[in-house]
GROMACS .gro file of C-alpha atoms in nm:
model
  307
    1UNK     CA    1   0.000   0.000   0.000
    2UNK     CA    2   0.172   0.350  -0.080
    3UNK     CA    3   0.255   0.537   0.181
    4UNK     CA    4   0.059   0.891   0.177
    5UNK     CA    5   0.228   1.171   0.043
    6UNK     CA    6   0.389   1.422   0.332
    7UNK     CA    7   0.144   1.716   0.410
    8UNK     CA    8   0.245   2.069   0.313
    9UNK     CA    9   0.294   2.212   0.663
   10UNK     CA   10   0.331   2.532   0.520
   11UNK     CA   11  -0.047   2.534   0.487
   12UNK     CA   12  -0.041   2.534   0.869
   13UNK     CA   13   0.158   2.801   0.942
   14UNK     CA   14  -0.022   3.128   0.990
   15UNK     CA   15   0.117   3.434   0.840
   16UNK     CA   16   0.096   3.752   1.018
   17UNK     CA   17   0.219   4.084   0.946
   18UNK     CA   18   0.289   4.371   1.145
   19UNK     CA   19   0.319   4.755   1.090
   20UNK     CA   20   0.345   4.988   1.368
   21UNK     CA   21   0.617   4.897   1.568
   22UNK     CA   22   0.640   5.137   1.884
   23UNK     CA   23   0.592   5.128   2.270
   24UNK     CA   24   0.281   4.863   2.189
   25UNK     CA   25   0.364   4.717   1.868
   26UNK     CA   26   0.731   4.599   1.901
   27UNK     CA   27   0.633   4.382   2.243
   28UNK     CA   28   0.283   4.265   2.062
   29UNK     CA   29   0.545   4.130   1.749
   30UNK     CA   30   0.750   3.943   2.025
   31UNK     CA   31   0.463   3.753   2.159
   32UNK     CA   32   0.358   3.674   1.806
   33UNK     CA   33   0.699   3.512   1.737
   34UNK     CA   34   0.634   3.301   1.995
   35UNK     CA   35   0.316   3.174   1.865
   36UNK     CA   36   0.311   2.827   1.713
   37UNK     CA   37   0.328   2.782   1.405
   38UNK     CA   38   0.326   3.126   1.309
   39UNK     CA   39   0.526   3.317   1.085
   40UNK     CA   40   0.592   3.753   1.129
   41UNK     CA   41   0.672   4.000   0.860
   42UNK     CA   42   0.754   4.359   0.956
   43UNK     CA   43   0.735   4.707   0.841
   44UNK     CA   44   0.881   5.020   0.939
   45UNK     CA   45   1.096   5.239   0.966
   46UNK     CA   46   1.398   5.092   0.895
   47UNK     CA   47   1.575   4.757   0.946
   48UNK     CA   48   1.852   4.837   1.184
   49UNK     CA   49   1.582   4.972   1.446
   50UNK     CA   50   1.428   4.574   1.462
   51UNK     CA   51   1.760   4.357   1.465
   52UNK     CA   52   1.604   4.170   1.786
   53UNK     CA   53   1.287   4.120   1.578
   54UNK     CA   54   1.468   4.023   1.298
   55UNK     CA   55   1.727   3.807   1.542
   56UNK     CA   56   1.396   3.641   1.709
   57UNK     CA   57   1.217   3.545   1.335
   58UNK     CA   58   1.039   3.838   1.222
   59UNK     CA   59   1.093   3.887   0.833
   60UNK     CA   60   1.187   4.270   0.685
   61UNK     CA   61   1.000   4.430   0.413
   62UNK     CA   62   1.034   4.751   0.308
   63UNK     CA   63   0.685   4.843   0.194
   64UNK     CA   64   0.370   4.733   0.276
   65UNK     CA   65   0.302   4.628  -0.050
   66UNK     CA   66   0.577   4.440  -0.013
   67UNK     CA   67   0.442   4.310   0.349
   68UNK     CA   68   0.123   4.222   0.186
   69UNK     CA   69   0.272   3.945  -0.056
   70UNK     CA   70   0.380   3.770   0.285
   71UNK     CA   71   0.087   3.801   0.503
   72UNK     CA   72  -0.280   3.665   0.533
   73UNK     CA   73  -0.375   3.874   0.886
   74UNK     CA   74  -0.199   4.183   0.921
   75UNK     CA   75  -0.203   4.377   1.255
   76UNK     CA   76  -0.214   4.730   1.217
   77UNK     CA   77  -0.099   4.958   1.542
   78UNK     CA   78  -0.116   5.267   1.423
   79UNK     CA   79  -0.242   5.556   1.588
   80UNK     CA   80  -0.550   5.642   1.435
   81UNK     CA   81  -0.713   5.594   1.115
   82UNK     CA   82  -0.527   5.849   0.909
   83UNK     CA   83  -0.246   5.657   0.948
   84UNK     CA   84  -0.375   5.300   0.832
   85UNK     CA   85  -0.497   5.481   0.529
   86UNK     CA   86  -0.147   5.558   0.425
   87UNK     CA   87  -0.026   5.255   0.490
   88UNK     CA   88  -0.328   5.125   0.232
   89UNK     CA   89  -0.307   5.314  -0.069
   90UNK     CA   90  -0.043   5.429  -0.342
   91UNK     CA   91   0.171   5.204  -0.511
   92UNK     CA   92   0.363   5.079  -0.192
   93UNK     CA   93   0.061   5.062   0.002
   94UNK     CA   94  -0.088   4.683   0.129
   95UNK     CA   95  -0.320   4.707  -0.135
   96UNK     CA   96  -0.170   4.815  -0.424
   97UNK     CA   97  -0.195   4.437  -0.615
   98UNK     CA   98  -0.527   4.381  -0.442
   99UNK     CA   99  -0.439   4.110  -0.255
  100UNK     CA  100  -0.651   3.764  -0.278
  101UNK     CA  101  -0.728   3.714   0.106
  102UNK     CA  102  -0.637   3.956   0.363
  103UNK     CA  103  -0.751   4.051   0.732
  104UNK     CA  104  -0.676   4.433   0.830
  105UNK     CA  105  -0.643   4.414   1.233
  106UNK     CA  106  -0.684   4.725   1.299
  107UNK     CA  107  -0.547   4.817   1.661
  108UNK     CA  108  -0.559   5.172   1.645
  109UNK     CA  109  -0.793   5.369   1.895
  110UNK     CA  110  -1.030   5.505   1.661
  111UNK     CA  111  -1.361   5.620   1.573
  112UNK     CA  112  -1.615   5.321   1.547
  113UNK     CA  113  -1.817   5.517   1.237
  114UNK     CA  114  -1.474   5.590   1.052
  115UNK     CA  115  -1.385   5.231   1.127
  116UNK     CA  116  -1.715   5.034   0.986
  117UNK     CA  117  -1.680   5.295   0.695
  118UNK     CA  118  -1.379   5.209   0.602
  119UNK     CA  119  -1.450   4.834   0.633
  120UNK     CA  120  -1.736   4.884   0.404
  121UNK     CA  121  -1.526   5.048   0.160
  122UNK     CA  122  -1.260   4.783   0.122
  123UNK     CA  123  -1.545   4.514   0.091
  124UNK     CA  124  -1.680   4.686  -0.176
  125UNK     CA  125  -1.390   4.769  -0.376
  126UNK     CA  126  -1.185   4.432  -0.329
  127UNK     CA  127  -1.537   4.233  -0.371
  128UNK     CA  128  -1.525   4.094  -0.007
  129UNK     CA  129  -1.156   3.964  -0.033
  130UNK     CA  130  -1.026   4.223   0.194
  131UNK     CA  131  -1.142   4.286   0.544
  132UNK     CA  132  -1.140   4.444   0.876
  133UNK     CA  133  -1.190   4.389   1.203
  134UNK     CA  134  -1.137   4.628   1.496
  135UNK     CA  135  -0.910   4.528   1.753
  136UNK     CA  136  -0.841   4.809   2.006
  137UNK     CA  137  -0.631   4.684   2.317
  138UNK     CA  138  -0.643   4.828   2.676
  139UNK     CA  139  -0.338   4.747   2.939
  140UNK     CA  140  -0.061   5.002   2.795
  141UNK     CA  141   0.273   4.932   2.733
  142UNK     CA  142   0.301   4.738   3.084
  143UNK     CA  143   0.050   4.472   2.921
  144UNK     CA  144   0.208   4.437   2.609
  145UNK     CA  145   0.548   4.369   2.726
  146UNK     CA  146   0.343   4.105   2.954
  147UNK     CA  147   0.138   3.956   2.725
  148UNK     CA  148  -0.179   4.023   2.909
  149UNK     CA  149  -0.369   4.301   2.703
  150UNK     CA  150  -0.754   4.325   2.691
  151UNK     CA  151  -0.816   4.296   2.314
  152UNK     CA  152  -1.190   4.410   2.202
  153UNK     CA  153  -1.293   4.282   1.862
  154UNK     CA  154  -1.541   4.356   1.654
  155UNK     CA  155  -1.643   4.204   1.308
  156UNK     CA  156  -1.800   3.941   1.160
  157UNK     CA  157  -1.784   3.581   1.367
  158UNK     CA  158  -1.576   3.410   1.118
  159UNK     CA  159  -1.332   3.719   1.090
  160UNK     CA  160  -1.312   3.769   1.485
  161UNK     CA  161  -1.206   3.424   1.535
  162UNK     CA  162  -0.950   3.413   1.276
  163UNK     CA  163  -0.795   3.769   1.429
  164UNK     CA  164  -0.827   3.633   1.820
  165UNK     CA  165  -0.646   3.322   1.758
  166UNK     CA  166  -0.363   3.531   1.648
  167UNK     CA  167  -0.485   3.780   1.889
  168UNK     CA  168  -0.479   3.544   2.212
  169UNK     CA  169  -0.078   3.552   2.204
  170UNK     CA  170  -0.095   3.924   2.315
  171UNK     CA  171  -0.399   3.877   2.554
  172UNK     CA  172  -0.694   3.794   2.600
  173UNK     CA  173  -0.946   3.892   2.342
  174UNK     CA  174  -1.308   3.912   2.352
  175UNK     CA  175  -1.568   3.950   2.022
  176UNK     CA  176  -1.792   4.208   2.077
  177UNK     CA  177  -2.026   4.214   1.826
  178UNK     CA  178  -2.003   4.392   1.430
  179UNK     CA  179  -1.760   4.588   1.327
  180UNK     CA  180  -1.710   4.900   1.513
  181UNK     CA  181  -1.804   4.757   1.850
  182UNK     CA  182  -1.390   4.714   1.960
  183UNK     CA  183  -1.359   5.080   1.921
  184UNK     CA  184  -1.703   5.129   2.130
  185UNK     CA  185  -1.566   4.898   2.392
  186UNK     CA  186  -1.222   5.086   2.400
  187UNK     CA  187  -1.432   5.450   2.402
  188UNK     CA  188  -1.588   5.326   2.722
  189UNK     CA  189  -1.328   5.188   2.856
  190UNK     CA  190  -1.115   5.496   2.839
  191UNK     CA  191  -1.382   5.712   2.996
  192UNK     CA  192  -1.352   5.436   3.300
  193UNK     CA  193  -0.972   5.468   3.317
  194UNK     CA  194  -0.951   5.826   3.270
  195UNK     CA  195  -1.223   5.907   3.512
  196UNK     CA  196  -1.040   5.702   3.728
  197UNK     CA  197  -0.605   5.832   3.667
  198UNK     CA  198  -0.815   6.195   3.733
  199UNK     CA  199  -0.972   6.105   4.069
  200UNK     CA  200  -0.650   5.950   4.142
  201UNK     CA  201  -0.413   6.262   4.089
  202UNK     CA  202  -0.715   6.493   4.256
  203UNK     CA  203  -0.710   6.270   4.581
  204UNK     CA  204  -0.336   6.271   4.544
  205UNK     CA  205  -0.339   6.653   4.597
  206UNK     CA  206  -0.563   6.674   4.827
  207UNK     CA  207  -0.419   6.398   5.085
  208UNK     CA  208  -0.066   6.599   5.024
  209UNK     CA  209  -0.176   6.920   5.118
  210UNK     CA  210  -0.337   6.783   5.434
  211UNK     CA  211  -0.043   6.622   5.510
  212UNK     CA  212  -0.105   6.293   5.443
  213UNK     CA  213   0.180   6.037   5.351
  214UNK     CA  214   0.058   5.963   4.968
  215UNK     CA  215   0.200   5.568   4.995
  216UNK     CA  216   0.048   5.497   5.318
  217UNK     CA  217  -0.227   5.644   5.170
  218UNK     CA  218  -0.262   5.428   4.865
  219UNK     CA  219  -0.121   5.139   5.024
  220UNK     CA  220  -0.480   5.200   5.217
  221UNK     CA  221  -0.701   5.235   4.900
  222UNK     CA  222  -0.560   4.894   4.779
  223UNK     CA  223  -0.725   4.742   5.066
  224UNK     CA  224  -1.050   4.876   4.967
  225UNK     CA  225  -1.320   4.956   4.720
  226UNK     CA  226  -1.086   5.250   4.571
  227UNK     CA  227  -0.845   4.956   4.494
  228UNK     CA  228  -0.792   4.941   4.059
  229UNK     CA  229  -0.556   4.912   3.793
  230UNK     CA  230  -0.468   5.266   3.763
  231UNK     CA  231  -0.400   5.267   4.132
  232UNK     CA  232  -0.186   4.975   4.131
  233UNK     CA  233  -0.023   5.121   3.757
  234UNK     CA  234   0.012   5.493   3.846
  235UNK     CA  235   0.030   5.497   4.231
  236UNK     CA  236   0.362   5.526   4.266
  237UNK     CA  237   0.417   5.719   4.005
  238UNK     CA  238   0.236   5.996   4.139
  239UNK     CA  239   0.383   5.925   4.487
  240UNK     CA  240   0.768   5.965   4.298
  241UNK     CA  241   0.625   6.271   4.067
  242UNK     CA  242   0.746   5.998   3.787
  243UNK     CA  243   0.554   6.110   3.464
  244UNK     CA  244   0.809   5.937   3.190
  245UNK     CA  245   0.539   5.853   2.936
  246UNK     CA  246   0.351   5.498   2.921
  247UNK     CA  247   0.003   5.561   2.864
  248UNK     CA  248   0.008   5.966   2.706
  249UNK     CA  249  -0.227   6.168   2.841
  250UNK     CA  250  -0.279   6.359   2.469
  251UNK     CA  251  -0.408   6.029   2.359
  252UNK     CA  252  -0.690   6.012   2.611
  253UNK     CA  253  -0.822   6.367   2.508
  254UNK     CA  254  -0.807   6.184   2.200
  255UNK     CA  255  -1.038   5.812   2.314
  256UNK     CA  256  -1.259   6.078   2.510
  257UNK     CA  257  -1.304   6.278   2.183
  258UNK     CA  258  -1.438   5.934   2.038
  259UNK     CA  259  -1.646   5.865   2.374
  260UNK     CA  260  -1.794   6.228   2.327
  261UNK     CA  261  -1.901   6.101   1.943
  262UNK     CA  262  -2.059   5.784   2.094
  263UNK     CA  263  -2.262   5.941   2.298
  264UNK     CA  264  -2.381   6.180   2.103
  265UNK     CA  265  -2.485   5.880   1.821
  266UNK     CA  266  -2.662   5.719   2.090
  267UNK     CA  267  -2.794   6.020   2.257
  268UNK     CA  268  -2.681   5.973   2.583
  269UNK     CA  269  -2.675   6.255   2.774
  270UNK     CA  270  -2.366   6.158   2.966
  271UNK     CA  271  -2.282   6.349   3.321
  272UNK     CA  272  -1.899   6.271   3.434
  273UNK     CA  273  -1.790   6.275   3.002
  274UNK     CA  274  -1.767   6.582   2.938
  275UNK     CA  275  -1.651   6.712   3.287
  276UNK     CA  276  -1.375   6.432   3.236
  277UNK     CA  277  -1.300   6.559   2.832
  278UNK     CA  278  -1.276   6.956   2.982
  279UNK     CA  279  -1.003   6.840   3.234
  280UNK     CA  280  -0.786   6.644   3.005
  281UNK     CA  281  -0.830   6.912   2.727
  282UNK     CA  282  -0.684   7.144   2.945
  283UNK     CA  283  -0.411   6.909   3.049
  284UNK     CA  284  -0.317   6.923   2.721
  285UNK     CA  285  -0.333   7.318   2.644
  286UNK     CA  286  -0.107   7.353   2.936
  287UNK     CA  287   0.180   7.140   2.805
  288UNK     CA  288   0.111   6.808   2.979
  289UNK     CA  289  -0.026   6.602   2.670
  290UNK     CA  290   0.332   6.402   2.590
  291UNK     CA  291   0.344   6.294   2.987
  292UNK     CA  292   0.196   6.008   3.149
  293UNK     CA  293  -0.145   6.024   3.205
  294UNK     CA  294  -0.066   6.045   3.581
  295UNK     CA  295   0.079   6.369   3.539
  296UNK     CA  296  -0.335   6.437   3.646
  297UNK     CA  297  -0.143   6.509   3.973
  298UNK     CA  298   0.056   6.758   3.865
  299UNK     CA  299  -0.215   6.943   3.672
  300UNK     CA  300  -0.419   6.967   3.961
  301UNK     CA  301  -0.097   7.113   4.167
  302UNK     CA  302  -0.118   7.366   3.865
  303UNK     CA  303  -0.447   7.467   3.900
  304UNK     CA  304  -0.469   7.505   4.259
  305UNK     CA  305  -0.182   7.760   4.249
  306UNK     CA  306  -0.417   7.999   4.189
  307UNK     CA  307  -0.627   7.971   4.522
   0.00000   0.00000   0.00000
């Protein structure tokens, strides 16, 4: 009886690609090499700034177009929208050959419309044979390097699985519902955390100037109901006046802009929002936005100088 032929294990192997290679990117990539039988291209901004991606597995390409010819799922951690767009088009752009079967992951922190439009769009023009899913992530840079981000997805059921099983090396990832509703998740979410890294750096002042010792202090809220992740994440930070950047603060204004444009599409008439939005815009307007979002702290200290 012949024996059968050996199977093509290439046909296993899932091939990811990933452009935007910063503070959340570059630590996402290393998990992915990691992943079982899965293989990593890489785009950016030059070679010689990913030799221990490139060391580790990770393939170079110099365009996305170029990326695109290697890649079935690419992960796209960009900033916002604007930016995956030029990463799509022109003649070194991912979809310059219009490729045969491709899944935009798109990780940026952006607005859910903009994001189902743009999904819409590429259906339409590539006849269904590229799509998106949304894929925002919540845990900052300290969960990426860990490999224990909250991913929330949104798309279709047979896209969201395909994007959390490569998704699941980074996190844990959860399918929301249609497209759009990872970037709905993540607008809520923000409001939560910011809310939250505000109270934080308002108590923060206020146990100070009463003379209050700010660890004992929080070493006390972690006992407690006022226990969370920001406390445990930007506690000490605000104890040590350490506001090296992790999470920006200009990037919340930014998720709380998108918040603001969810509730006004479901006409929520939202109380703490816009209170929340008004103190982080004028974070921003006085010089704060490229600090950690703990620098709420000092911003308070700012505007209490004038009482």
């Amino acid at each position: 009886m012949p024996e059968p032929a050996p199977r093509d294990l290439t046909q296993d192997v899932e091939r990811v690609g990933v452009i935007g290679l910063g503070a959340m990117g570059r630590p996402m990539t290393e998990h992915l090499l990691r992943r079982p039988a899965t293989a990593v291209a890489i785009h950016g901004r030059g070679p010689d700034r990913y030799v221990d991606l490139l060391d580790a597995g990770a393939r170079w390409h110099d365009t996305p177009h170029s990326l695109a010819s290697d890649a079935t799922v690419v992960l796209l951690m960009l900033p916002d929208l604007p930016q995956v767009e030029e990463v799509l088009a022109g003649e070194d752009g991912l979809l310059a050959d219009r490729p045969d079967d491709l899944l935009l992951v798109v990780s940026s922190t952006s607005s859910p419309t903009g994001v189902r439009r743009l999904g819409e769009r590429l259906a339409r023009e590539t006849d269904g044979r590229v799509r998106v899913v949304d894929a925002p992530v919540s845990g900052g840079v300290d969960g990426a390097q860990a490999g224990t981000l909250s991913i929330m997805v949104g798309g279709t059921d047979a896209d969201a699985r395909r994007a959390m099983a490569v998704l699941e090396a980074c996190g844990r990832a959860y399918h929301l519902g249609p497209l759009g509703s990872g970037e709905v998740a993540k607008a809520c979410n923000q409001l939560v955390v910011a809310a939250a890294v505000l109270a934080l750096g308002e108590a923060a002042v206020l146990a100070d100037r009463s003379g209050l010792e700010l660890d004992t202090l929080f070493e006390l809220f972690a006992g407690g109901y006022a226990d969370s992740r920001i406390l445990r994440t930007r506690g000490d930070r605000m104890v040590t006046d350490d506001f090296s950047p992790s999470g920006i603060a200009r990037y919340v204004l930014k998720d709380l802009d998108f918040a603001t444009d969810v509730a006004t599409a479901t006409r929520t008439d939202a109380a703490l929002l816009p209170a929340v939005r008004a103190a982080f815009a004028d974070l921003v307007n006085r010089g704060m936005g490229e600090s950690d979002m703990a620098v709420t702290k000092r911003y308070i200290e700012e505007r209490s100088r004038r009482r």
